[in-house]
PDB file of C-alpha atoms in Angstrom:
ATOM      1  CA  MET A   1      58.339 179.648 158.840  1.00 57.00           C
ATOM      2  CA  THR A   2      56.877 180.109 155.378  1.00 80.00           C
ATOM      3  CA  ARG A   3      55.578 176.897 153.855  1.00 92.00           C
ATOM      4  CA  GLU A   4      57.499 175.808 150.766  1.00 98.00           C
ATOM      5  CA  ILE A   5      55.454 174.875 147.708  1.00 99.00           C
ATOM      6  CA  ILE A   6      57.004 172.742 144.989  1.00 99.00           C
ATOM      7  CA  VAL A   7      55.431 172.260 141.558  1.00 99.00           C
ATOM      8  CA  VAL A   8      55.876 168.819 139.999  1.00 99.00           C
ATOM      9  CA  THR A   9      56.529 169.279 136.279  1.00 98.00           C
ATOM     10  CA  SER A  10      54.286 166.343 135.341  1.00 98.00           C
ATOM     11  CA  ALA A  11      51.326 168.304 136.744  1.00 98.00           C
ATOM     12  CA  TYR A  12      51.281 170.218 133.463  1.00 98.00           C
ATOM     13  CA  GLY A  13      50.903 167.002 131.470  1.00 97.00           C
ATOM     14  CA  ASN A  14      53.470 165.220 129.346  1.00 95.00           C
ATOM     15  CA  ASP A  15      52.199 166.764 126.114  1.00 96.00           C
ATOM     16  CA  THR A  16      52.443 170.309 127.457  1.00 96.00           C
ATOM     17  CA  VAL A  17      55.957 169.701 128.761  1.00 95.00           C
ATOM     18  CA  ALA A  18      56.993 168.404 125.343  1.00 93.00           C
ATOM     19  CA  GLN A  19      55.286 171.237 123.459  1.00 94.00           C
ATOM     20  CA  LEU A  20      57.046 173.843 125.589  1.00 94.00           C
ATOM     21  CA  GLY A  21      60.406 172.249 124.850  1.00 92.00           C
ATOM     22  CA  GLY A  22      61.102 170.369 128.056  1.00 94.00           C
ATOM     23  CA  GLN A  23      61.058 170.901 131.785  1.00 96.00           C
ATOM     24  CA  SER A  24      63.520 173.779 131.670  1.00 95.00           C
ATOM     25  CA  ALA A  25      60.853 175.859 129.931  1.00 95.00           C
ATOM     26  CA  LEU A  26      58.565 175.454 132.948  1.00 97.00           C
ATOM     27  CA  LEU A  27      60.951 176.963 135.474  1.00 98.00           C
ATOM     28  CA  GLU A  28      60.099 180.595 134.777  1.00 98.00           C
ATOM     29  CA  ILE A  29      56.376 179.756 134.893  1.00 98.00           C
ATOM     30  CA  ILE A  30      56.862 178.106 138.268  1.00 99.00           C
ATOM     31  CA  LYS A  31      58.896 181.035 139.572  1.00 99.00           C
ATOM     32  CA  ALA A  32      56.315 183.561 138.339  1.00 99.00           C
ATOM     33  CA  SER A  33      53.560 181.651 140.151  1.00 98.00           C
ATOM     34  CA  GLY A  34      55.161 182.326 143.512  1.00 98.00           C
ATOM     35  CA  ALA A  35      56.131 178.700 144.084  1.00 99.00           C
ATOM     36  CA  ASP A  36      59.349 177.934 145.924  1.00 99.00           C
ATOM     37  CA  GLY A  37      60.572 174.987 143.945  1.00 99.00           C
ATOM     38  CA  VAL A  38      60.262 172.377 141.243  1.00 99.00           C
ATOM     39  CA  GLU A  39      60.264 168.595 141.077  1.00 99.00           C
ATOM     40  CA  ILE A  40      62.147 167.457 137.999  1.00 98.00           C
ATOM     41  CA  ARG A  41      61.015 164.111 136.594  1.00 98.00           C
ATOM     42  CA  GLN A  42      63.638 161.873 135.048  1.00 97.00           C
ATOM     43  CA  GLU A  43      61.099 160.324 132.689  1.00 96.00           C
ATOM     44  CA  LEU A  44      60.286 163.741 131.215  1.00 96.00           C
ATOM     45  CA  LEU A  45      63.875 164.747 130.485  1.00 94.00           C
ATOM     46  CA  THR A  46      64.335 165.469 126.781  1.00 84.00           C
ATOM     47  CA  SER A  47      67.279 166.258 124.547  1.00 78.00           C
ATOM     48  CA  ASN A  48      66.665 169.893 125.495  1.00 75.00           C
ATOM     49  CA  ASP A  49      66.944 169.092 129.202  1.00 83.00           C
ATOM     50  CA  GLU A  50      70.553 168.882 130.339  1.00 89.00           C
ATOM     51  CA  ILE A  51      70.690 168.381 134.098  1.00 95.00           C
ATOM     52  CA  ASP A  52      73.544 170.844 134.561  1.00 95.00           C
ATOM     53  CA  GLU A  53      71.734 173.521 132.547  1.00 95.00           C
ATOM     54  CA  ILE A  54      68.501 172.952 134.465  1.00 97.00           C
ATOM     55  CA  ALA A  55      70.463 173.124 137.716  1.00 98.00           C
ATOM     56  CA  LEU A  56      71.972 176.467 136.723  1.00 98.00           C
ATOM     57  CA  LYS A  57      68.574 177.891 135.804  1.00 98.00           C
ATOM     58  CA  ILE A  58      67.025 176.622 139.044  1.00 98.00           C
ATOM     59  CA  LYS A  59      69.817 178.317 140.993  1.00 98.00           C
ATOM     60  CA  GLN A  60      69.489 181.559 139.039  1.00 99.00           C
ATOM     61  CA  LEU A  61      65.751 181.654 139.752  1.00 99.00           C
ATOM     62  CA  GLY A  62      66.283 180.945 143.434  1.00 99.00           C
ATOM     63  CA  LEU A  63      64.194 177.766 143.439  1.00 99.00           C
ATOM     64  CA  ILE A  64      64.616 174.618 145.492  1.00 99.00           C
ATOM     65  CA  SER A  65      64.311 171.264 143.753  1.00 99.00           C
ATOM     66  CA  ALA A  66      63.483 167.603 144.079  1.00 99.00           C
ATOM     67  CA  TYR A  67      64.425 164.859 141.627  1.00 99.00           C
ATOM     68  CA  SER A  68      62.059 161.998 140.860  1.00 99.00           C
ATOM     69  CA  VAL A  69      63.199 158.740 139.261  1.00 99.00           C
ATOM     70  CA  PRO A  70      60.412 156.270 138.340  1.00 98.00           C
ATOM     71  CA  ARG A  71      62.288 153.260 139.667  1.00 98.00           C
ATOM     72  CA  ALA A  72      62.096 151.164 142.803  1.00 98.00           C
ATOM     73  CA  LEU A  73      64.520 150.759 145.687  1.00 99.00           C
ATOM     74  CA  PHE A  74      64.138 146.981 145.442  1.00 98.00           C
ATOM     75  CA  ASP A  75      64.657 145.540 141.976  1.00 96.00           C
ATOM     76  CA  GLU A  76      62.730 142.669 140.411  1.00 93.00           C
ATOM     77  CA  SER A  77      65.103 140.101 141.915  1.00 95.00           C
ATOM     78  CA  GLY A  78      64.382 141.409 145.409  1.00 95.00           C
ATOM     79  CA  LYS A  79      67.773 143.039 145.846  1.00 97.00           C
ATOM     80  CA  ILE A  80      68.424 146.649 146.776  1.00 98.00           C
ATOM     81  CA  ALA A  81      69.202 148.555 143.573  1.00 98.00           C
ATOM     82  CA  LEU A  82      72.419 150.045 144.955  1.00 98.00           C
ATOM     83  CA  LYS A  83      73.830 151.202 141.636  1.00 98.00           C
ATOM     84  CA  LEU A  84      70.542 152.878 140.749  1.00 98.00           C
ATOM     85  CA  VAL A  85      70.482 154.660 144.099  1.00 99.00           C
ATOM     86  CA  GLN A  86      74.089 155.764 143.744  1.00 98.00           C
ATOM     87  CA  ASN A  87      73.693 157.043 140.176  1.00 98.00           C
ATOM     88  CA  SER A  88      70.391 158.753 140.931  1.00 98.00           C
ATOM     89  CA  LEU A  89      71.848 160.460 144.007  1.00 99.00           C
ATOM     90  CA  GLN A  90      74.684 161.754 141.850  1.00 98.00           C
ATOM     91  CA  ASP A  91      72.231 163.150 139.286  1.00 97.00           C
ATOM     92  CA  ALA A  92      70.146 164.684 142.064  1.00 98.00           C
ATOM     93  CA  ALA A  93      73.258 166.294 143.531  1.00 98.00           C
ATOM     94  CA  ARG A  94      74.160 167.741 140.118  1.00 97.00           C
ATOM     95  CA  LEU A  95      70.670 169.181 140.011  1.00 98.00           C
ATOM     96  CA  GLY A  96      71.155 170.687 143.460  1.00 98.00           C
ATOM     97  CA  ALA A  97      68.122 168.744 144.655  1.00 99.00           C
ATOM     98  CA  ARG A  98      67.061 168.457 148.269  1.00 99.00           C
ATOM     99  CA  PHE A  99      65.312 165.122 147.684  1.00 99.00           C
ATOM    100  CA  LEU A 100      65.688 162.044 145.498  1.00 99.00           C
ATOM    101  CA  LYS A 101      62.343 160.277 145.181  1.00 99.00           C
ATOM    102  CA  LEU A 102      62.044 156.558 144.452  1.00 99.00           C
ATOM    103  CA  SER A 103      59.285 154.012 145.028  1.00 99.00           C
ATOM    104  CA  LEU A 104      59.648 150.959 147.256  1.00 99.00           C
ATOM    105  CA  GLY A 105      59.180 148.053 144.881  1.00 98.00           C
ATOM    106  CA  GLU A 106      58.266 144.625 146.217  1.00 97.00           C
ATOM    107  CA  LEU A 107      59.631 144.181 149.716  1.00 96.00           C
ATOM    108  CA  PRO A 108      61.388 140.782 149.852  1.00 96.00           C
ATOM    109  CA  SER A 109      61.105 138.427 152.806  1.00 93.00           C
ATOM    110  CA  GLN A 110      64.776 138.941 153.620  1.00 92.00           C
ATOM    111  CA  TYR A 111      66.849 142.071 153.059  1.00 94.00           C
ATOM    112  CA  ASP A 112      69.558 144.132 154.717  1.00 94.00           C
ATOM    113  CA  LEU A 113      69.120 147.888 154.585  1.00 97.00           C
ATOM    114  CA  ASN A 114      72.511 148.395 156.231  1.00 96.00           C
ATOM    115  CA  GLU A 115      74.172 148.198 152.829  1.00 94.00           C
ATOM    116  CA  LEU A 116      72.595 151.570 152.036  1.00 98.00           C
ATOM    117  CA  HIS A 117      74.423 153.349 154.853  1.00 96.00           C
ATOM    118  CA  SER A 118      77.650 153.988 152.957  1.00 95.00           C
ATOM    119  CA  VAL A 119      75.888 155.185 149.796  1.00 97.00           C
ATOM    120  CA  LEU A 120      73.510 157.521 151.611  1.00 98.00           C
ATOM    121  CA  SER A 121      76.166 158.923 153.943  1.00 96.00           C
ATOM    122  CA  GLN A 122      78.186 160.140 150.956  1.00 94.00           C
ATOM    123  CA  SER A 123      75.354 162.286 149.580  1.00 97.00           C
ATOM    124  CA  SER A 124      73.843 165.582 150.678  1.00 96.00           C
ATOM    125  CA  VAL A 125      70.577 164.547 148.996  1.00 99.00           C
ATOM    126  CA  LEU A 126      67.871 162.947 151.142  1.00 99.00           C
ATOM    127  CA  LEU A 127      66.356 159.740 149.769  1.00 99.00           C
ATOM    128  CA  VAL A 128      62.564 159.771 150.083  1.00 99.00           C
ATOM    129  CA  ILE A 129      60.420 156.729 149.309  1.00 99.00           C
ATOM    130  CA  GLU A 130      56.954 157.396 147.896  1.00 99.00           C
ATOM    131  CA  ASN A 131      53.808 155.349 148.169  1.00 99.00           C
ATOM    132  CA  ASP A 132      53.083 154.858 144.479  1.00 98.00           C
ATOM    133  CA  GLN A 133      50.171 153.338 142.554  1.00 97.00           C
ATOM    134  CA  THR A 134      51.641 149.852 142.187  1.00 96.00           C
ATOM    135  CA  PRO A 135      50.422 146.846 144.188  1.00 94.00           C
ATOM    136  CA  GLU A 136      53.942 146.493 145.625  1.00 94.00           C
ATOM    137  CA  GLY A 137      54.440 150.062 146.782  1.00 96.00           C
ATOM    138  CA  GLY A 138      50.929 151.353 147.265  1.00 97.00           C
ATOM    139  CA  HIS A 139      49.825 149.448 150.356  1.00 98.00           C
ATOM    140  CA  ILE A 140      50.292 150.531 153.958  1.00 98.00           C
ATOM    141  CA  ALA A 141      51.598 147.241 155.406  1.00 98.00           C
ATOM    142  CA  PRO A 142      54.883 146.812 153.479  1.00 98.00           C
ATOM    143  CA  LEU A 143      55.717 150.484 153.914  1.00 98.00           C
ATOM    144  CA  VAL A 144      55.192 150.156 157.685  1.00 98.00           C
ATOM    145  CA  THR A 145      57.596 147.210 157.729  1.00 98.00           C
ATOM    146  CA  PHE A 146      60.129 149.147 155.685  1.00 98.00           C
ATOM    147  CA  PHE A 147      60.050 152.371 157.693  1.00 99.00           C
ATOM    148  CA  ASP A 148      60.129 150.496 161.001  1.00 98.00           C
ATOM    149  CA  GLU A 149      63.382 148.918 159.835  1.00 98.00           C
ATOM    150  CA  VAL A 150      64.695 152.286 158.636  1.00 98.00           C
ATOM    151  CA  LYS A 151      64.032 153.706 162.095  1.00 98.00           C
ATOM    152  CA  ALA A 152      65.542 150.714 163.879  1.00 98.00           C
ATOM    153  CA  ILE A 153      68.908 151.090 162.143  1.00 97.00           C
ATOM    154  CA  ASN A 154      68.817 154.901 162.002  1.00 97.00           C
ATOM    155  CA  LEU A 155      68.994 155.036 158.209  1.00 98.00           C
ATOM    156  CA  PRO A 156      68.646 158.508 156.620  1.00 98.00           C
ATOM    157  CA  ILE A 157      65.557 157.734 154.540  1.00 99.00           C
ATOM    158  CA  LYS A 158      62.262 159.595 154.783  1.00 99.00           C
ATOM    159  CA  MET A 159      58.920 159.418 152.994  1.00 99.00           C
ATOM    160  CA  THR A 160      57.206 161.256 150.209  1.00 99.00           C
ATOM    161  CA  PHE A 161      53.561 160.954 151.225  1.00 99.00           C
ATOM    162  CA  ASP A 162      51.309 160.992 148.174  1.00 99.00           C
ATOM    163  CA  MET A 163      47.854 161.814 149.482  1.00 98.00           C
ATOM    164  CA  ALA A 164      45.874 160.259 146.637  1.00 97.00           C
ATOM    165  CA  ASN A 165      47.915 157.240 145.573  1.00 98.00           C
ATOM    166  CA  TRP A 166      46.417 155.250 148.450  1.00 98.00           C
ATOM    167  CA  HIS A 167      43.071 155.352 146.651  1.00 96.00           C
ATOM    168  CA  TRP A 168      44.356 153.137 143.816  1.00 96.00           C
ATOM    169  CA  HIS A 169      44.431 150.187 146.231  1.00 95.00           C
ATOM    170  CA  ASN A 170      41.534 151.151 148.488  1.00 96.00           C
ATOM    171  CA  GLU A 171      43.805 152.130 151.360  1.00 98.00           C
ATOM    172  CA  ASP A 172      42.552 154.725 153.851  1.00 97.00           C
ATOM    173  CA  ALA A 173      44.530 157.939 153.404  1.00 97.00           C
ATOM    174  CA  PHE A 174      43.601 159.113 156.914  1.00 97.00           C
ATOM    175  CA  ILE A 175      44.997 155.961 158.521  1.00 98.00           C
ATOM    176  CA  ALA A 176      48.066 156.220 156.300  1.00 99.00           C
ATOM    177  CA  ALA A 177      48.622 159.826 157.358  1.00 99.00           C
ATOM    178  CA  GLN A 178      48.394 158.908 161.041  1.00 98.00           C
ATOM    179  CA  THR A 179      50.730 155.963 160.498  1.00 99.00           C
ATOM    180  CA  PHE A 180      53.460 157.633 158.479  1.00 99.00           C
ATOM    181  CA  ALA A 181      53.431 161.230 159.759  1.00 99.00           C
ATOM    182  CA  PRO A 182      56.696 160.788 161.739  1.00 98.00           C
ATOM    183  CA  PHE A 183      58.522 159.706 158.580  1.00 99.00           C
ATOM    184  CA  VAL A 184      57.212 162.325 156.144  1.00 99.00           C
ATOM    185  CA  ALA A 185      59.666 164.844 154.667  1.00 99.00           C
ATOM    186  CA  TYR A 186      57.730 165.802 151.526  1.00 99.00           C
ATOM    187  CA  ILE A 187      54.037 165.691 150.621  1.00 99.00           C
ATOM    188  CA  HIS A 188      52.473 165.265 147.198  1.00 99.00           C
ATOM    189  CA  VAL A 189      49.178 167.100 147.487  1.00 98.00           C
ATOM    190  CA  LYS A 190      46.658 165.421 145.214  1.00 96.00           C
ATOM    191  CA  GLU A 191      43.092 164.172 144.978  1.00 96.00           C
ATOM    192  CA  SER A 192      41.528 161.499 142.803  1.00 96.00           C
ATOM    193  CA  GLN A 193      38.193 160.186 141.662  1.00 94.00           C
ATOM    194  CA  LYS A 194      36.832 157.377 139.517  1.00 89.00           C
ATOM    195  CA  LYS A 195      35.890 158.280 135.969  1.00 87.00           C
ATOM    196  CA  GLU A 196      34.511 155.584 133.694  1.00 86.00           C
ATOM    197  CA  ASN A 197      35.723 152.871 136.105  1.00 86.00           C
ATOM    198  CA  LYS A 198      39.232 154.305 136.051  1.00 92.00           C
ATOM    199  CA  ARG A 199      40.825 156.244 138.895  1.00 95.00           C
ATOM    200  CA  VAL A 200      42.452 159.507 137.874  1.00 95.00           C
ATOM    201  CA  ALA A 201      44.096 162.444 139.612  1.00 95.00           C
ATOM    202  CA  ILE A 202      42.014 165.616 139.768  1.00 95.00           C
ATOM    203  CA  ALA A 203      42.578 169.252 140.690  1.00 94.00           C
ATOM    204  CA  LEU A 204      41.836 170.264 144.267  1.00 96.00           C
ATOM    205  CA  ASP A 205      38.961 172.543 143.262  1.00 95.00           C
ATOM    206  CA  ASP A 206      37.240 169.561 141.623  1.00 95.00           C
ATOM    207  CA  SER A 207      37.404 167.416 144.762  1.00 94.00           C
ATOM    208  CA  ASP A 208      35.185 167.011 147.821  1.00 92.00           C
ATOM    209  CA  GLY A 209      37.758 168.723 150.033  1.00 90.00           C
ATOM    210  CA  ASN A 210      38.771 165.652 152.040  1.00 91.00           C
ATOM    211  CA  TRP A 211      42.392 166.355 151.148  1.00 96.00           C
ATOM    212  CA  LYS A 212      42.386 169.170 153.722  1.00 96.00           C
ATOM    213  CA  LYS A 213      41.581 166.710 156.511  1.00 96.00           C
ATOM    214  CA  VAL A 214      44.386 164.379 155.438  1.00 97.00           C
ATOM    215  CA  LEU A 215      46.811 167.275 155.168  1.00 97.00           C
ATOM    216  CA  SER A 216      45.939 168.424 158.682  1.00 97.00           C
ATOM    217  CA  ILE A 217      47.323 165.159 160.099  1.00 97.00           C
ATOM    218  CA  LEU A 218      50.665 165.470 158.315  1.00 98.00           C
ATOM    219  CA  PRO A 219      53.693 167.603 159.259  1.00 98.00           C
ATOM    220  CA  LYS A 220      53.310 171.329 158.620  1.00 95.00           C
ATOM    221  CA  ASN A 221      57.011 172.098 158.208  1.00 96.00           C
ATOM    222  CA  VAL A 222      57.702 170.060 155.065  1.00 98.00           C
ATOM    223  CA  PRO A 223      57.344 171.080 151.398  1.00 99.00           C
ATOM    224  CA  TYR A 224      54.008 170.544 149.680  1.00 99.00           C
ATOM    225  CA  GLY A 225      54.263 169.335 146.095  1.00 99.00           C
ATOM    226  CA  ILE A 226      51.537 170.149 143.569  1.00 99.00           C
ATOM    227  CA  GLU A 227      51.082 166.949 141.553  1.00 97.00           C
ATOM    228  CA  PHE A 228      47.486 167.243 140.406  1.00 97.00           C
ATOM    229  CA  PRO A 229      46.588 168.452 136.879  1.00 97.00           C
ATOM    230  CA  LEU A 230      47.392 172.091 136.138  1.00 98.00           C
ATOM    231  CA  VAL A 231      45.451 172.678 132.941  1.00 95.00           C
ATOM    232  CA  ALA A 232      44.643 176.164 131.655  1.00 94.00           C
ATOM    233  CA  HIS A 233      45.422 178.576 128.856  1.00 94.00           C
ATOM    234  CA  ASP A 234      47.361 180.684 131.361  1.00 97.00           C
ATOM    235  CA  LEU A 235      49.667 178.310 133.233  1.00 98.00           C
ATOM    236  CA  ILE A 236      51.048 181.001 135.524  1.00 98.00           C
ATOM    237  CA  THR A 237      47.581 181.980 136.745  1.00 98.00           C
ATOM    238  CA  VAL A 238      46.379 178.438 137.458  1.00 98.00           C
ATOM    239  CA  THR A 239      49.633 177.560 139.191  1.00 99.00           C
ATOM    240  CA  LYS A 240      49.536 180.737 141.288  1.00 98.00           C
ATOM    241  CA  HIS A 241      45.951 179.930 142.323  1.00 98.00           C
ATOM    242  CA  TYR A 242      46.965 176.632 143.878  1.00 98.00           C
ATOM    243  CA  VAL A 243      50.274 177.888 145.254  1.00 98.00           C
ATOM    244  CA  ASN A 244      48.375 180.568 147.176  1.00 97.00           C
ATOM    245  CA  GLN A 245      45.731 178.078 148.279  1.00 97.00           C
ATOM    246  CA  LEU A 246      48.337 175.753 149.772  1.00 97.00           C
ATOM    247  CA  LYS A 247      50.344 178.534 151.384  1.00 95.00           C
ATOM    248  CA  ASP A 248      47.195 179.762 153.131  1.00 90.00           C
ATOM    249  CA  ILE A 249      46.234 176.404 154.667  1.00 88.00           C
TER     250      ILE A 249
END
């Protein structure tokens, strides 16, 4: 089985996406790089980005897709954001996406995930929860509690494992990989480092290579998403470089 590589549009930077005229303009670059798919970010959609038009272009180029919405499964009141999930699944389905990615939010002391069954069963899109950079959704413990409950009630939810987001809260990515490997359906490949007392994402070639060890613990048969900075005069060439690197691992 050939490993699928997805390019996250935000990897090119918000300014570049805007200058090119929206995420739709990136699709041919991504296709030319040899990547298999694209992650469309809701927060980067512009007036030039109609979901149906993007979906058509993705299909014409033969790409797979994921849809990322920068919202949490649990809202600020501690309730499951059912309407958000339903609407986002519908948008993801229009896009033809394989995954809908949300973050966890703050896990309340009491909750009932069973209410998600009917919403998720009506969609062909798989909901994947990502460990993000927030205090609520970036720690191992609450995500363990959540996914244990998901497993207990056989809920069709999997995980987007972001390899570097753990660093924002001093969590051990190796322990996280060992812990969550059975739940992972999609991996955001990324590294980070501290610059001027601020943690930032960095390109793989600028890292110490520890990402390879983390990746070795995780499933091999799931898509790898490029979410680290892709910055160069020639976007096709830099994207192709990392696509090939990840396909060869």
